[in-house]
Amino acid sequence: PAQGLSGPGWAVDGLCVNAANLGGDHHDWFLLPDGRLVLAIGDVAGHGIPASLVVASVKMALALNAEEEKDPAVVLAQVDRCLREQTGRIRPMAFWLGFLDIETKRLRFSSAGACFPLVLKHGGKPFFLEGKGYPLTSRKNPVFSSETIDLSPGDRLVMYTDGFIEGVNRDGVQFGYDRLTGFFEARAHRSLPDLLPEFLAECRKWTGRHHQPDDDQTVMILDILEKA
């Protein structure tokens, strides 16, 4: 998306840095007619033209199927089928899909081998939203499952691709999950416009790569606002 999106009691924004001119990471958010907020993030194996074509196919398949179905696991199965028909199994794609009820702030989500999103509960300990499922097109008869979590004012959900956590410093040490958690936990009260570029700068400082990274990097953040 060209810019973030917000409404009464919520805001979402993100950024993506490609490792090549055409990347294989995907992130998206949009509102459905029934008031649900769609949150999607994915990572195609590799980058360049083949990966970017898979991303384009997923964006179209998600838009066509999300409106008619309330279960994200069913939507993942439908997107998987569309991808299989168009691209086969050459380029599997890790993917995470969430539907947020913007009235109740209940999030229903499903994972296809994606990095576990980080949840920062207001006044609580951070934890990861674990989910089972293999990447899209990687299995002949995939099975996806959905889970739910109730979010509250002050909560934050951080979705990301492995280009961030697998970034290594000059000693070959990965940025990793602990640094990711520590960064966002220490900045629980920072606003989205400041937080996203600061996180990117922190990862670039770790890897020493200040232009194109070794792998596509995408981060997306949902804030449940304390004041609607």
PDB file of C-alpha atoms in Angstrom:
ATOM      1  CA  PRO A   1       0.000   0.000   0.000  1.00  0.00           C
ATOM      2  CA  ALA A   2       1.093   3.542  -0.716  1.00  0.00           C
ATOM      3  CA  GLN A   3       0.299   4.650   2.843  1.00  0.00           C
ATOM      4  CA  GLY A   4      -0.935   3.435   6.194  1.00  0.00           C
ATOM      5  CA  LEU A   5      -4.576   3.038   7.106  1.00  0.00           C
ATOM      6  CA  SER A   6      -6.441   3.939  10.283  1.00  0.00           C
ATOM      7  CA  GLY A   7      -9.892   4.125  11.801  1.00  0.00           C
ATOM      8  CA  PRO A   8     -11.561   4.534  15.201  1.00  0.00           C
ATOM      9  CA  GLY A   9      -9.356   2.651  17.649  1.00  0.00           C
ATOM     10  CA  TRP A  10      -6.808   1.180  15.219  1.00  0.00           C
ATOM     11  CA  ALA A  11      -3.976   2.017  12.816  1.00  0.00           C
ATOM     12  CA  VAL A  12      -1.775  -0.064  10.507  1.00  0.00           C
ATOM     13  CA  ASP A  13       1.358   0.797   8.570  1.00  0.00           C
ATOM     14  CA  GLY A  14       4.435  -0.915   7.200  1.00  0.00           C
ATOM     15  CA  LEU A  15       7.449  -0.784   4.927  1.00  0.00           C
ATOM     16  CA  CYS A  16       9.309  -3.045   2.524  1.00  0.00           C
ATOM     17  CA  VAL A  17      12.918  -2.972   1.311  1.00  0.00           C
ATOM     18  CA  ASN A  18      13.756  -5.236  -1.626  1.00  0.00           C
ATOM     19  CA  ALA A  19      17.021  -7.084  -2.129  1.00  0.00           C
ATOM     20  CA  ALA A  20      16.645  -6.624  -5.900  1.00  0.00           C
ATOM     21  CA  ASN A  21      14.752  -4.303  -8.214  1.00  0.00           C
ATOM     22  CA  LEU A  22      11.777  -6.664  -8.018  1.00  0.00           C
ATOM     23  CA  GLY A  23      11.107  -8.328  -4.667  1.00  0.00           C
ATOM     24  CA  GLY A  24       9.357 -11.427  -3.438  1.00  0.00           C
ATOM     25  CA  ASP A  25       7.897  -9.998  -0.224  1.00  0.00           C
ATOM     26  CA  HIS A  26       4.258  -8.982  -0.057  1.00  0.00           C
ATOM     27  CA  HIS A  27       2.268  -6.970   2.450  1.00  0.00           C
ATOM     28  CA  ASP A  28      -1.215  -5.583   2.215  1.00  0.00           C
ATOM     29  CA  TRP A  29      -4.106  -4.177   4.219  1.00  0.00           C
ATOM     30  CA  PHE A  30      -7.580  -3.167   3.156  1.00  0.00           C
ATOM     31  CA  LEU A  31     -11.096  -2.875   4.526  1.00  0.00           C
ATOM     32  CA  LEU A  32     -13.890  -5.200   3.415  1.00  0.00           C
ATOM     33  CA  PRO A  33     -17.494  -4.017   2.941  1.00  0.00           C
ATOM     34  CA  ASP A  34     -18.556  -5.784   6.146  1.00  0.00           C
ATOM     35  CA  GLY A  35     -16.062  -3.743   8.175  1.00  0.00           C
ATOM     36  CA  ARG A  36     -13.297  -6.314   8.624  1.00  0.00           C
ATOM     37  CA  LEU A  37      -9.699  -5.240   8.192  1.00  0.00           C
ATOM     38  CA  VAL A  38      -7.575  -7.622   6.109  1.00  0.00           C
ATOM     39  CA  LEU A  39      -3.917  -7.954   7.114  1.00  0.00           C
ATOM     40  CA  ALA A  40      -1.587  -9.964   4.891  1.00  0.00           C
ATOM     41  CA  ILE A  41       2.157 -10.527   4.719  1.00  0.00           C
ATOM     42  CA  GLY A  42       4.109 -13.050   2.672  1.00  0.00           C
ATOM     43  CA  ASP A  43       7.536 -14.083   1.456  1.00  0.00           C
ATOM     44  CA  VAL A  44       8.159 -15.896  -1.838  1.00  0.00           C
ATOM     45  CA  ALA A  45      11.252 -18.092  -2.112  1.00  0.00           C
ATOM     46  CA  GLY A  46      13.862 -15.975  -3.928  1.00  0.00           C
ATOM     47  CA  HIS A  47      13.395 -12.583  -5.508  1.00  0.00           C
ATOM     48  CA  GLY A  48      13.481 -10.961  -8.934  1.00  0.00           C
ATOM     49  CA  ILE A  49      10.921 -11.327 -11.724  1.00  0.00           C
ATOM     50  CA  PRO A  50       9.670 -14.889 -10.929  1.00  0.00           C
ATOM     51  CA  ALA A  51       9.050 -14.035  -7.270  1.00  0.00           C
ATOM     52  CA  SER A  52       7.377 -10.725  -8.101  1.00  0.00           C
ATOM     53  CA  LEU A  53       4.960 -12.474 -10.456  1.00  0.00           C
ATOM     54  CA  VAL A  54       3.914 -14.786  -7.621  1.00  0.00           C
ATOM     55  CA  VAL A  55       3.344 -11.738  -5.411  1.00  0.00           C
ATOM     56  CA  ALA A  56       1.111 -10.179  -8.064  1.00  0.00           C
ATOM     57  CA  SER A  57      -0.895 -13.404  -8.370  1.00  0.00           C
ATOM     58  CA  VAL A  58      -1.371 -13.597  -4.590  1.00  0.00           C
ATOM     59  CA  LYS A  59      -2.553  -9.999  -4.367  1.00  0.00           C
ATOM     60  CA  MET A  60      -5.218 -10.691  -6.980  1.00  0.00           C
ATOM     61  CA  ALA A  61      -6.289 -14.033  -5.468  1.00  0.00           C
ATOM     62  CA  LEU A  62      -6.568 -12.524  -1.988  1.00  0.00           C
ATOM     63  CA  ALA A  63      -8.696  -9.630  -3.211  1.00  0.00           C
ATOM     64  CA  LEU A  64     -11.042 -12.038  -5.024  1.00  0.00           C
ATOM     65  CA  ASN A  65     -11.516 -14.454  -2.116  1.00  0.00           C
ATOM     66  CA  ALA A  66     -11.313 -12.442   1.124  1.00  0.00           C
ATOM     67  CA  GLU A  67     -14.645 -10.683   0.723  1.00  0.00           C
ATOM     68  CA  GLU A  68     -16.714 -13.860   0.457  1.00  0.00           C
ATOM     69  CA  GLU A  69     -15.123 -15.882   3.261  1.00  0.00           C
ATOM     70  CA  LYS A  70     -14.767 -15.154   6.998  1.00  0.00           C
ATOM     71  CA  ASP A  71     -12.293 -17.951   7.803  1.00  0.00           C
ATOM     72  CA  PRO A  72      -8.701 -17.016   6.865  1.00  0.00           C
ATOM     73  CA  ALA A  73      -7.741 -20.713   6.683  1.00  0.00           C
ATOM     74  CA  VAL A  74     -10.291 -21.223   3.907  1.00  0.00           C
ATOM     75  CA  VAL A  75      -8.971 -18.160   2.086  1.00  0.00           C
ATOM     76  CA  LEU A  76      -5.417 -19.520   2.298  1.00  0.00           C
ATOM     77  CA  ALA A  77      -6.605 -22.779   0.746  1.00  0.00           C
ATOM     78  CA  GLN A  78      -8.283 -20.841  -2.061  1.00  0.00           C
ATOM     79  CA  VAL A  79      -5.190 -18.710  -2.669  1.00  0.00           C
ATOM     80  CA  ASP A  80      -3.044 -21.848  -2.642  1.00  0.00           C
ATOM     81  CA  ARG A  81      -5.237 -23.392  -5.324  1.00  0.00           C
ATOM     82  CA  CYS A  82      -5.050 -20.254  -7.473  1.00  0.00           C
ATOM     83  CA  LEU A  83      -1.269 -20.138  -7.156  1.00  0.00           C
ATOM     84  CA  ARG A  84      -0.904 -23.819  -7.972  1.00  0.00           C
ATOM     85  CA  GLU A  85      -2.908 -23.339 -11.171  1.00  0.00           C
ATOM     86  CA  GLN A  86      -0.808 -20.340 -12.237  1.00  0.00           C
ATOM     87  CA  THR A  87       2.715 -21.045 -10.994  1.00  0.00           C
ATOM     88  CA  GLY A  88       2.857 -24.681  -9.874  1.00  0.00           C
ATOM     89  CA  ARG A  89       5.226 -25.529  -7.018  1.00  0.00           C
ATOM     90  CA  ILE A  90       8.317 -23.743  -8.326  1.00  0.00           C
ATOM     91  CA  ARG A  91       8.023 -20.760  -5.985  1.00  0.00           C
ATOM     92  CA  PRO A  92       6.525 -21.606  -2.575  1.00  0.00           C
ATOM     93  CA  MET A  93       5.392 -18.662  -0.497  1.00  0.00           C
ATOM     94  CA  ALA A  94       5.247 -18.270   3.265  1.00  0.00           C
ATOM     95  CA  PHE A  95       2.099 -16.319   4.091  1.00  0.00           C
ATOM     96  CA  TRP A  96       0.161 -14.985   7.080  1.00  0.00           C
ATOM     97  CA  LEU A  97      -3.410 -13.726   6.887  1.00  0.00           C
ATOM     98  CA  GLY A  98      -5.513 -12.008   9.521  1.00  0.00           C
ATOM     99  CA  PHE A  99      -9.063 -10.636   9.652  1.00  0.00           C
ATOM    100  CA  LEU A 100      -9.634  -7.987  12.316  1.00  0.00           C
ATOM    101  CA  ASP A 101     -13.154  -7.171  13.462  1.00  0.00           C
ATOM    102  CA  ILE A 102     -12.667  -3.441  13.950  1.00  0.00           C
ATOM    103  CA  GLU A 103     -15.612  -3.207  16.343  1.00  0.00           C
ATOM    104  CA  THR A 104     -14.661  -5.979  18.767  1.00  0.00           C
ATOM    105  CA  LYS A 105     -10.900  -5.963  17.972  1.00  0.00           C
ATOM    106  CA  ARG A 106     -11.021  -9.753  17.656  1.00  0.00           C
ATOM    107  CA  LEU A 107      -8.364 -11.007  15.251  1.00  0.00           C
ATOM    108  CA  ARG A 108      -8.819 -14.277  13.379  1.00  0.00           C
ATOM    109  CA  PHE A 109      -5.654 -15.470  11.657  1.00  0.00           C
ATOM    110  CA  SER A 110      -4.072 -18.334   9.746  1.00  0.00           C
ATOM    111  CA  SER A 111      -0.476 -19.107   8.802  1.00  0.00           C
ATOM    112  CA  ALA A 112       1.158 -20.813   5.852  1.00  0.00           C
ATOM    113  CA  GLY A 113       4.679 -21.245   7.162  1.00  0.00           C
ATOM    114  CA  ALA A 114       5.151 -17.539   7.938  1.00  0.00           C
ATOM    115  CA  CYS A 115       7.216 -15.975  10.717  1.00  0.00           C
ATOM    116  CA  PHE A 116       5.164 -15.844  13.906  1.00  0.00           C
ATOM    117  CA  PRO A 117       3.831 -12.303  14.508  1.00  0.00           C
ATOM    118  CA  LEU A 118       4.898 -10.637  17.740  1.00  0.00           C
ATOM    119  CA  VAL A 119       2.157  -9.502  20.127  1.00  0.00           C
ATOM    120  CA  LEU A 120       2.889  -6.777  22.651  1.00  0.00           C
ATOM    121  CA  LYS A 121       0.008  -6.719  25.118  1.00  0.00           C
ATOM    122  CA  HIS A 122      -0.471  -3.496  27.031  1.00  0.00           C
ATOM    123  CA  GLY A 123       1.032  -4.136  30.465  1.00  0.00           C
ATOM    124  CA  GLY A 124       1.908  -7.766  29.661  1.00  0.00           C
ATOM    125  CA  LYS A 125       4.813  -9.850  28.379  1.00  0.00           C
ATOM    126  CA  PRO A 126       5.409 -10.060  24.609  1.00  0.00           C
ATOM    127  CA  PHE A 127       4.653 -13.368  22.908  1.00  0.00           C
ATOM    128  CA  PHE A 128       4.502 -14.841  19.422  1.00  0.00           C
ATOM    129  CA  LEU A 129       1.323 -15.889  17.629  1.00  0.00           C
ATOM    130  CA  GLU A 130       2.228 -19.433  16.702  1.00  0.00           C
ATOM    131  CA  GLY A 131       0.485 -21.046  13.777  1.00  0.00           C
ATOM    132  CA  LYS A 132       0.803 -24.312  11.872  1.00  0.00           C
ATOM    133  CA  GLY A 133       0.867 -24.641   8.127  1.00  0.00           C
ATOM    134  CA  TYR A 134       3.273 -25.168   5.245  1.00  0.00           C
ATOM    135  CA  PRO A 135       4.063 -22.427   2.697  1.00  0.00           C
ATOM    136  CA  LEU A 136       1.630 -21.957  -0.163  1.00  0.00           C
ATOM    137  CA  THR A 137       2.080 -24.462  -3.056  1.00  0.00           C
ATOM    138  CA  SER A 138       4.616 -26.518  -1.061  1.00  0.00           C
ATOM    139  CA  ARG A 139       2.157 -29.378  -0.413  1.00  0.00           C
ATOM    140  CA  LYS A 140      -0.231 -31.163  -2.752  1.00  0.00           C
ATOM    141  CA  ASN A 141      -3.140 -31.223  -0.302  1.00  0.00           C
ATOM    142  CA  PRO A 142      -2.461 -28.428   2.196  1.00  0.00           C
ATOM    143  CA  VAL A 143      -4.348 -28.107   5.452  1.00  0.00           C
ATOM    144  CA  PHE A 144      -4.557 -24.720   7.143  1.00  0.00           C
ATOM    145  CA  SER A 145      -6.062 -23.851  10.512  1.00  0.00           C
ATOM    146  CA  SER A 146      -7.291 -20.611  12.020  1.00  0.00           C
ATOM    147  CA  GLU A 147      -6.981 -19.174  15.518  1.00  0.00           C
ATOM    148  CA  THR A 148      -8.367 -16.108  17.260  1.00  0.00           C
ATOM    149  CA  ILE A 149      -7.011 -13.553  19.686  1.00  0.00           C
ATOM    150  CA  ASP A 150      -8.780 -10.637  21.349  1.00  0.00           C
ATOM    151  CA  LEU A 151      -6.804  -7.416  21.200  1.00  0.00           C
ATOM    152  CA  SER A 152      -7.242  -4.512  23.600  1.00  0.00           C
ATOM    153  CA  PRO A 153      -6.411  -0.794  23.642  1.00  0.00           C
ATOM    154  CA  GLY A 154      -2.656  -0.330  23.848  1.00  0.00           C
ATOM    155  CA  ASP A 155      -1.846  -3.661  22.164  1.00  0.00           C
ATOM    156  CA  ARG A 156       0.503  -3.880  19.189  1.00  0.00           C
ATOM    157  CA  LEU A 157       0.931  -6.621  16.574  1.00  0.00           C
ATOM    158  CA  VAL A 158       4.210  -6.795  14.635  1.00  0.00           C
ATOM    159  CA  MET A 159       4.270  -8.844  11.424  1.00  0.00           C
ATOM    160  CA  TYR A 160       7.560  -9.310   9.548  1.00  0.00           C
ATOM    161  CA  THR A 161       9.452 -11.475   7.072  1.00  0.00           C
ATOM    162  CA  ASP A 162      12.631 -13.425   7.754  1.00  0.00           C
ATOM    163  CA  GLY A 163      14.818 -10.885   5.954  1.00  0.00           C
ATOM    164  CA  PHE A 164      14.945  -8.960   9.233  1.00  0.00           C
ATOM    165  CA  ILE A 165      15.542 -11.725  11.754  1.00  0.00           C
ATOM    166  CA  GLU A 166      18.030 -13.584   9.528  1.00  0.00           C
ATOM    167  CA  GLY A 167      20.133 -10.529   8.797  1.00  0.00           C
ATOM    168  CA  VAL A 168      23.688 -11.175  10.042  1.00  0.00           C
ATOM    169  CA  ASN A 169      26.432  -8.918  11.358  1.00  0.00           C
ATOM    170  CA  ARG A 170      30.097  -9.144  10.366  1.00  0.00           C
ATOM    171  CA  ASP A 171      30.558 -12.028  12.824  1.00  0.00           C
ATOM    172  CA  GLY A 172      27.777 -14.029  11.196  1.00  0.00           C
ATOM    173  CA  VAL A 173      25.346 -13.556  14.123  1.00  0.00           C
ATOM    174  CA  GLN A 174      21.697 -13.159  13.155  1.00  0.00           C
ATOM    175  CA  PHE A 175      19.575 -10.244  14.327  1.00  0.00           C
ATOM    176  CA  GLY A 176      17.196 -12.878  15.668  1.00  0.00           C
ATOM    177  CA  TYR A 177      13.932 -13.026  17.564  1.00  0.00           C
ATOM    178  CA  ASP A 178      15.295 -11.808  20.896  1.00  0.00           C
ATOM    179  CA  ARG A 179      16.562  -8.534  19.414  1.00  0.00           C
ATOM    180  CA  LEU A 180      13.311  -8.102  17.521  1.00  0.00           C
ATOM    181  CA  THR A 181      11.322  -8.565  20.732  1.00  0.00           C
ATOM    182  CA  GLY A 182      13.616  -6.356  22.772  1.00  0.00           C
ATOM    183  CA  PHE A 183      13.479  -3.544  20.240  1.00  0.00           C
ATOM    184  CA  PHE A 184       9.687  -3.335  20.182  1.00  0.00           C
ATOM    185  CA  GLU A 185       9.266  -3.978  23.901  1.00  0.00           C
ATOM    186  CA  ALA A 186      11.538  -1.027  24.692  1.00  0.00           C
ATOM    187  CA  ARG A 187       9.531   1.224  22.364  1.00  0.00           C
ATOM    188  CA  ALA A 188       5.998   0.279  23.324  1.00  0.00           C
ATOM    189  CA  HIS A 189       4.887   3.917  23.416  1.00  0.00           C
ATOM    190  CA  ARG A 190       6.481   5.044  20.150  1.00  0.00           C
ATOM    191  CA  SER A 191       4.093   6.011  17.350  1.00  0.00           C
ATOM    192  CA  LEU A 192       4.054   4.171  14.034  1.00  0.00           C
ATOM    193  CA  PRO A 193       5.509   7.001  11.910  1.00  0.00           C
ATOM    194  CA  ASP A 194       8.619   7.045  14.134  1.00  0.00           C
ATOM    195  CA  LEU A 195       8.832   3.352  14.901  1.00  0.00           C
ATOM    196  CA  LEU A 196       9.052   1.883  11.395  1.00  0.00           C
ATOM    197  CA  PRO A 197      12.098   3.822  10.134  1.00  0.00           C
ATOM    198  CA  GLU A 198      13.772   3.405  13.512  1.00  0.00           C
ATOM    199  CA  PHE A 199      13.410  -0.376  13.281  1.00  0.00           C
ATOM    200  CA  LEU A 200      14.837  -0.379   9.763  1.00  0.00           C
ATOM    201  CA  ALA A 201      17.783   1.729  10.920  1.00  0.00           C
ATOM    202  CA  GLU A 202      18.413  -0.668  13.831  1.00  0.00           C
ATOM    203  CA  CYS A 203      18.556  -3.672  11.500  1.00  0.00           C
ATOM    204  CA  ARG A 204      20.795  -1.847   9.033  1.00  0.00           C
ATOM    205  CA  LYS A 205      23.138  -0.916  11.861  1.00  0.00           C
ATOM    206  CA  TRP A 206      23.328  -4.596  12.840  1.00  0.00           C
ATOM    207  CA  THR A 207      24.059  -5.893   9.341  1.00  0.00           C
ATOM    208  CA  GLY A 208      26.098  -2.941   8.114  1.00  0.00           C
ATOM    209  CA  ARG A 209      24.045  -2.918   4.901  1.00  0.00           C
ATOM    210  CA  HIS A 210      22.556   0.545   4.503  1.00  0.00           C
ATOM    211  CA  HIS A 211      21.151   0.178   1.016  1.00  0.00           C
ATOM    212  CA  GLN A 212      19.988  -3.139  -0.418  1.00  0.00           C
ATOM    213  CA  PRO A 213      19.797  -6.005   2.095  1.00  0.00           C
ATOM    214  CA  ASP A 214      20.757  -9.617   1.350  1.00  0.00           C
ATOM    215  CA  ASP A 215      17.090 -10.608   1.454  1.00  0.00           C
ATOM    216  CA  ASP A 216      13.799  -8.769   1.072  1.00  0.00           C
ATOM    217  CA  GLN A 217      12.709  -7.164   4.345  1.00  0.00           C
ATOM    218  CA  THR A 218       9.113  -6.338   5.224  1.00  0.00           C
ATOM    219  CA  VAL A 219       7.540  -5.237   8.499  1.00  0.00           C
ATOM    220  CA  MET A 220       3.915  -4.376   9.180  1.00  0.00           C
ATOM    221  CA  ILE A 221       2.484  -3.083  12.470  1.00  0.00           C
ATOM    222  CA  LEU A 222      -1.079  -2.960  13.760  1.00  0.00           C
ATOM    223  CA  ASP A 223      -1.795  -0.711  16.731  1.00  0.00           C
ATOM    224  CA  ILE A 224      -4.944  -0.926  18.805  1.00  0.00           C
ATOM    225  CA  LEU A 225      -5.227   2.637  19.987  1.00  0.00           C
ATOM    226  CA  GLU A 226      -5.966   3.559  23.578  1.00  0.00           C
ATOM    227  CA  LYS A 227      -8.138   6.456  22.462  1.00  0.00           C
ATOM    228  CA  ALA A 228     -10.566   5.877  19.622  1.00  0.00           C
TER     229      ALA A 228
END
